[in-house]
XYZ file of C-alpha atoms in Angstrom:
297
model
C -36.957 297.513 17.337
C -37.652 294.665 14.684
C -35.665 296.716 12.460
C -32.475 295.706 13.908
C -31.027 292.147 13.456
C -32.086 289.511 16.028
C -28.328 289.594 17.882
C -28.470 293.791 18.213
C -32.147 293.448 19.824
C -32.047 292.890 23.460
C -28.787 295.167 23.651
C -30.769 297.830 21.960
C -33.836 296.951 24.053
C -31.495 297.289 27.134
C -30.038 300.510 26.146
C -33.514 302.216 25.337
C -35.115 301.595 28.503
C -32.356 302.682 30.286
C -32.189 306.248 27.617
C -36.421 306.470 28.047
C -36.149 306.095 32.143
C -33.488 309.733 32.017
C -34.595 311.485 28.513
C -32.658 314.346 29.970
C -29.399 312.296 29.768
C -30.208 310.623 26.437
C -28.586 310.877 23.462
C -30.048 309.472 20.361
C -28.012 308.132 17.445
C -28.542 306.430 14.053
C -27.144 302.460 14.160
C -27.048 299.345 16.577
C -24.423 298.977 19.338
C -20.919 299.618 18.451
C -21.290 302.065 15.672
C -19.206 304.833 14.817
C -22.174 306.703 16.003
C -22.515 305.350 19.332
C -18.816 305.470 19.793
C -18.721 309.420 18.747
C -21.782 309.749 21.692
C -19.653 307.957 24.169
C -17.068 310.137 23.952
C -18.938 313.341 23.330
C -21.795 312.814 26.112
C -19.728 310.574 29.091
C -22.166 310.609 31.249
C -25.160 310.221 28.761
C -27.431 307.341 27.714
C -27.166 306.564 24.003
C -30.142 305.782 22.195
C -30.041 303.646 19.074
C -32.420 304.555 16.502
C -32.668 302.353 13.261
C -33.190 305.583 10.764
C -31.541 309.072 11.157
C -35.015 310.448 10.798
C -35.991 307.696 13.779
C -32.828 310.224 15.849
C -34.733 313.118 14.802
C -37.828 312.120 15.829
C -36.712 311.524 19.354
C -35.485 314.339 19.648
C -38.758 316.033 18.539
C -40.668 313.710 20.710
C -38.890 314.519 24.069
C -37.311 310.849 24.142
C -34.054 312.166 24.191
C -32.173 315.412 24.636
C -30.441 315.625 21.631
C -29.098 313.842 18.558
C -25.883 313.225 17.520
C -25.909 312.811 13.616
C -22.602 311.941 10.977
C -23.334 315.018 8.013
C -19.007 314.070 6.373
C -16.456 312.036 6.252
C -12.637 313.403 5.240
C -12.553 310.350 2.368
C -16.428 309.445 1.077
C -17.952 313.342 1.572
C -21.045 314.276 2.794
C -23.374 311.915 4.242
C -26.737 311.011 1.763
C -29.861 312.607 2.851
C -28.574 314.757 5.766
C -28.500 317.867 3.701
C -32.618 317.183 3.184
C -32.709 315.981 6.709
C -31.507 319.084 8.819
C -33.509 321.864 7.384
C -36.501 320.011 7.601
C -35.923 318.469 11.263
C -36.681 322.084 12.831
C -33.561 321.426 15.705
C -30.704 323.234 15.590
C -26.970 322.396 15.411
C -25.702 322.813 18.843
C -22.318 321.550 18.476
C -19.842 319.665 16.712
C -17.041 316.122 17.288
C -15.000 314.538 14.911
C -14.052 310.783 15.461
C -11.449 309.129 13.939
C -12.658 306.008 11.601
C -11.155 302.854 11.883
C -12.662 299.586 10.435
C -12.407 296.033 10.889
C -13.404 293.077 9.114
C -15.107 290.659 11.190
C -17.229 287.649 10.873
C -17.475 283.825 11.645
C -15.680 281.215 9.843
C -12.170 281.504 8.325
C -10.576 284.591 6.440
C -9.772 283.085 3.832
C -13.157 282.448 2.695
C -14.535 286.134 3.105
C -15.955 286.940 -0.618
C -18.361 289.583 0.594
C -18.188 292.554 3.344
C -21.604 293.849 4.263
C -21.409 297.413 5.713
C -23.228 301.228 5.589
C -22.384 302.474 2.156
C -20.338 305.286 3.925
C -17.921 302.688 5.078
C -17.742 300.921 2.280
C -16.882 304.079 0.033
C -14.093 305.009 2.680
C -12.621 301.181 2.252
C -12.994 301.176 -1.446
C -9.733 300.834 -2.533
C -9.141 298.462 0.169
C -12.170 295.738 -0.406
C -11.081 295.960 -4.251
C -7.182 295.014 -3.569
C -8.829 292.121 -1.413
C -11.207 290.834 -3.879
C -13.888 291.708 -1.317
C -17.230 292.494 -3.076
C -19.041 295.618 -1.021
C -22.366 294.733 0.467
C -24.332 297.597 1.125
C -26.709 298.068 4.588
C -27.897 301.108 6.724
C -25.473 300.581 9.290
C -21.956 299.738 10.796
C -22.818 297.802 13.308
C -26.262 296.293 12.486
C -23.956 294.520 9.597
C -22.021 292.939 12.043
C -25.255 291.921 13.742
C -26.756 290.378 10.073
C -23.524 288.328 9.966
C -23.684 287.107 13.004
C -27.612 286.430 12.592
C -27.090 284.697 8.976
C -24.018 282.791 10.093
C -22.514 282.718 6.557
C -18.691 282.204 6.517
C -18.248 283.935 2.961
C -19.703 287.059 4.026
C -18.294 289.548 6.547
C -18.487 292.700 8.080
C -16.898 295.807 7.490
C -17.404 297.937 11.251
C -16.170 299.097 14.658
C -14.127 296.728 16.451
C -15.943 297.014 19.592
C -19.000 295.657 17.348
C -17.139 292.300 17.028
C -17.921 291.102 20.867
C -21.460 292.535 20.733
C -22.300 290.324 18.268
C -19.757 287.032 19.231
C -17.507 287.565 15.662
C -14.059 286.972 14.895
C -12.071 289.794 14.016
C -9.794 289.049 10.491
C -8.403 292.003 10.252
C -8.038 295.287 12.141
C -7.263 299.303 11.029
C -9.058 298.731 7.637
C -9.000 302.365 5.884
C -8.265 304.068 2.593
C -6.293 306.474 4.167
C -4.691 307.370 7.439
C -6.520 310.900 7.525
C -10.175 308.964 7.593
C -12.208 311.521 10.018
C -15.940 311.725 10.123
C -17.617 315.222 11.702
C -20.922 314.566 13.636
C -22.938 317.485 14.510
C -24.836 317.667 17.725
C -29.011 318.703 17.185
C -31.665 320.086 19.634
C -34.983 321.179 20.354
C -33.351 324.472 20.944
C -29.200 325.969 21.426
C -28.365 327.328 24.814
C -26.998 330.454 25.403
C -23.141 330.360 24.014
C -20.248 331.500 25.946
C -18.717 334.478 25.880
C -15.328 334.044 24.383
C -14.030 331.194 21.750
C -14.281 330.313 18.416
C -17.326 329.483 16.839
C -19.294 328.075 13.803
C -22.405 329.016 11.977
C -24.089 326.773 9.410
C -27.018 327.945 7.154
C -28.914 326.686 3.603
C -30.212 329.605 1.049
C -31.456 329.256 -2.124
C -30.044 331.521 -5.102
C -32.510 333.313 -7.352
C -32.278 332.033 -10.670
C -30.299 335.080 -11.997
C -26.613 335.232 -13.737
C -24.446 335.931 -11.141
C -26.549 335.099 -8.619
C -24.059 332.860 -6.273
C -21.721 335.353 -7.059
C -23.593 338.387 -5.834
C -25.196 335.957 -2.838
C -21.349 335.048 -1.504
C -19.490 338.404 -1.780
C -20.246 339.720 1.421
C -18.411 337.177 2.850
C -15.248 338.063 0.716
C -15.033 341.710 1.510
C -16.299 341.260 5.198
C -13.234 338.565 5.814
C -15.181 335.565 7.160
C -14.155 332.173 6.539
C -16.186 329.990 4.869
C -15.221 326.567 5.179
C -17.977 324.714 3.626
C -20.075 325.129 0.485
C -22.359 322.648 -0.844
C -24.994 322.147 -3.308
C -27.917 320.390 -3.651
C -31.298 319.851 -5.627
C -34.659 320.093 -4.433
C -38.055 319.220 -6.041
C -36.123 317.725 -8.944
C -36.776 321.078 -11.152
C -32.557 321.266 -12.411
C -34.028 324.520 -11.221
C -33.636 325.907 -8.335
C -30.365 325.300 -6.463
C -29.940 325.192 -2.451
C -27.215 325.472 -1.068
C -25.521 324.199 2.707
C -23.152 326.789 3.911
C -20.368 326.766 7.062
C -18.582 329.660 8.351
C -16.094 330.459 11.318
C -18.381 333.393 13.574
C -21.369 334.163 14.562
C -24.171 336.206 14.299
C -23.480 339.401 16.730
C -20.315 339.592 15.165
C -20.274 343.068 12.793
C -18.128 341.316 9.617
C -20.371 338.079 10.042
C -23.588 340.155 10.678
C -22.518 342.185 7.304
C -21.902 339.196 5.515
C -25.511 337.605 6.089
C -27.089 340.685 5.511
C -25.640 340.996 2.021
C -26.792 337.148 1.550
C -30.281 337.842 2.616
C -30.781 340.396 0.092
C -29.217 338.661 -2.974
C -30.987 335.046 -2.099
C -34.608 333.528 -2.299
C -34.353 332.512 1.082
C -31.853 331.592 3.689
C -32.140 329.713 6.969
C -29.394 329.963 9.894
C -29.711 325.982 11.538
C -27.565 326.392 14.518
C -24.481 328.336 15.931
C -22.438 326.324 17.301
C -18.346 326.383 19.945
C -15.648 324.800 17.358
C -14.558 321.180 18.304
C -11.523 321.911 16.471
C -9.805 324.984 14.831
C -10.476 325.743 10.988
C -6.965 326.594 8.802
C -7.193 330.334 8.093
């Protein structure tokens, strides 16, 4: 709690008690009130409790901890990419991905004082990479801070009239500031995908599309992505994400994050796994998941 800024405090302490009283109905997110996160668990959960949780491994750990349900975490964003850490994050949480939303990002620039004097916005670095091009046309210098919303709250706390904040409108009358300027963006196409994690996935329906996501490791052999990521090719399954990462800081061995249209049970996708099993170190399926929205063949 005395991670947050003094204004986002009693609305956080309002909104945990109420999430702690139902843990069944709770729904725990990274950011203060009026993030993109708690806006992406209003819509997704209606009739849940959001939980604000300073950290993303703070979300996690409620989860673990039987505070809430489930978590609802940003892993990319059309413009800025994947989200830091969350490719670390998700293997090592031991929940599973039990669905997907995708939340179109708008920004505005609020704080006290006049516009004209704004010399600084203050915002998570993931909106301040999708605004880039934006802050630099304004002569805005980025600010960097672990969240949306809780920037809006530092503004309000420090009361400084040169620096603003770069969040969700609805953030503005949390935290009494002044909006200057509304539908900040890079681009019109700014989307960010959240996936949904928990303890474990219920059973999945019957019919409807579906995603899988999974990490391997390649051994360290030519060819070895190659020969991991054929079975895929000749089975017919859409991959429609393919990421790498290091680990351990070796240069070494390379891990990789993996999304594909199916599921396991189907023959090509079961085909396609097996092949990646046998050509791989080690590979890890973190949830199966219904599509919030169709993938271009």
């Amino acid at each position: 709690m005395e991670n947050f800024a003094a204004p986002a405090r009693p609305i956080v302490e309002r909104m945990t008690q109420a999430a702690l009283a139902e843990p069944r109905r709770a729904v725990a997110f990274q950011g203060a009130p009026g993030a993109n996160s708690h806006m992406a668990v209003l819509e997704a959960f209606p009739t849940g409790l959001p939980l604000p949780c300073f950290s993303f491994e703070d979300a996690i750990d409620a989860v673990r901890d039987g505070k809430a349900d489930c978590a609802m975490i940003p892993i990319e964003n059309s413009l800025h990419g994947r989200v830091a850490d969350i490719h670390f994050l998700l293997p090592e949480s031991g929940l599973t991905i039990i669905g997907e939303h995708f939340l179109p990002i708008r920004y505005a620039l609020m704080g006290i004082g006049e516009r004209a004097g704004i010399r600084q916005a203050m915002s998570h670095p993931q909106a301040l990479g999708q605004c880039r091009l934006w802050l630099k046309a304004q002569d805005i210098a980025p600010l960097s801070y672990p969240d949306t919303a809780g920037a809006a709250a530092v503004v309000a706390e420090e009361n400084d009239p040169t620096v603003a904040a770069l969040a969700p409108p609805g953030a503005a009358p949390l935290y009494g500031l002044t909006i200057f300027e509304n539908d900040v963006a890079d681009a019109d196409h700014n989307m960010t995908r959240f996936v949904v994690l928990a303890r474990s996935a219920p059973p999945l329906r019957d019919h409807g599309m579906f995603m899988t996501t999974f990490v391997f490791e390649v051994k360290n052999v030519p060819a070895a992505l190659y020969k991991a990521l054929g079975g895929f090719a000749t089975n017919g399954v859409n991959m429609t994400k393919l990421e790498s990462y290091q680990r351990g800081g070796s240069f070494a061995a390379t891990e990789f994050y993996c999304d594909i249209v199916g599921r396991p049970g189907d023959p090509a996708v079961d085909r396609a796994l097996d092949e990646l099993r046998f050509h791989t170190k080690s590979m890890r399926v973190l949830g199966t998941y219904p599509q919030a929205r169709a993938r271009p063949e």
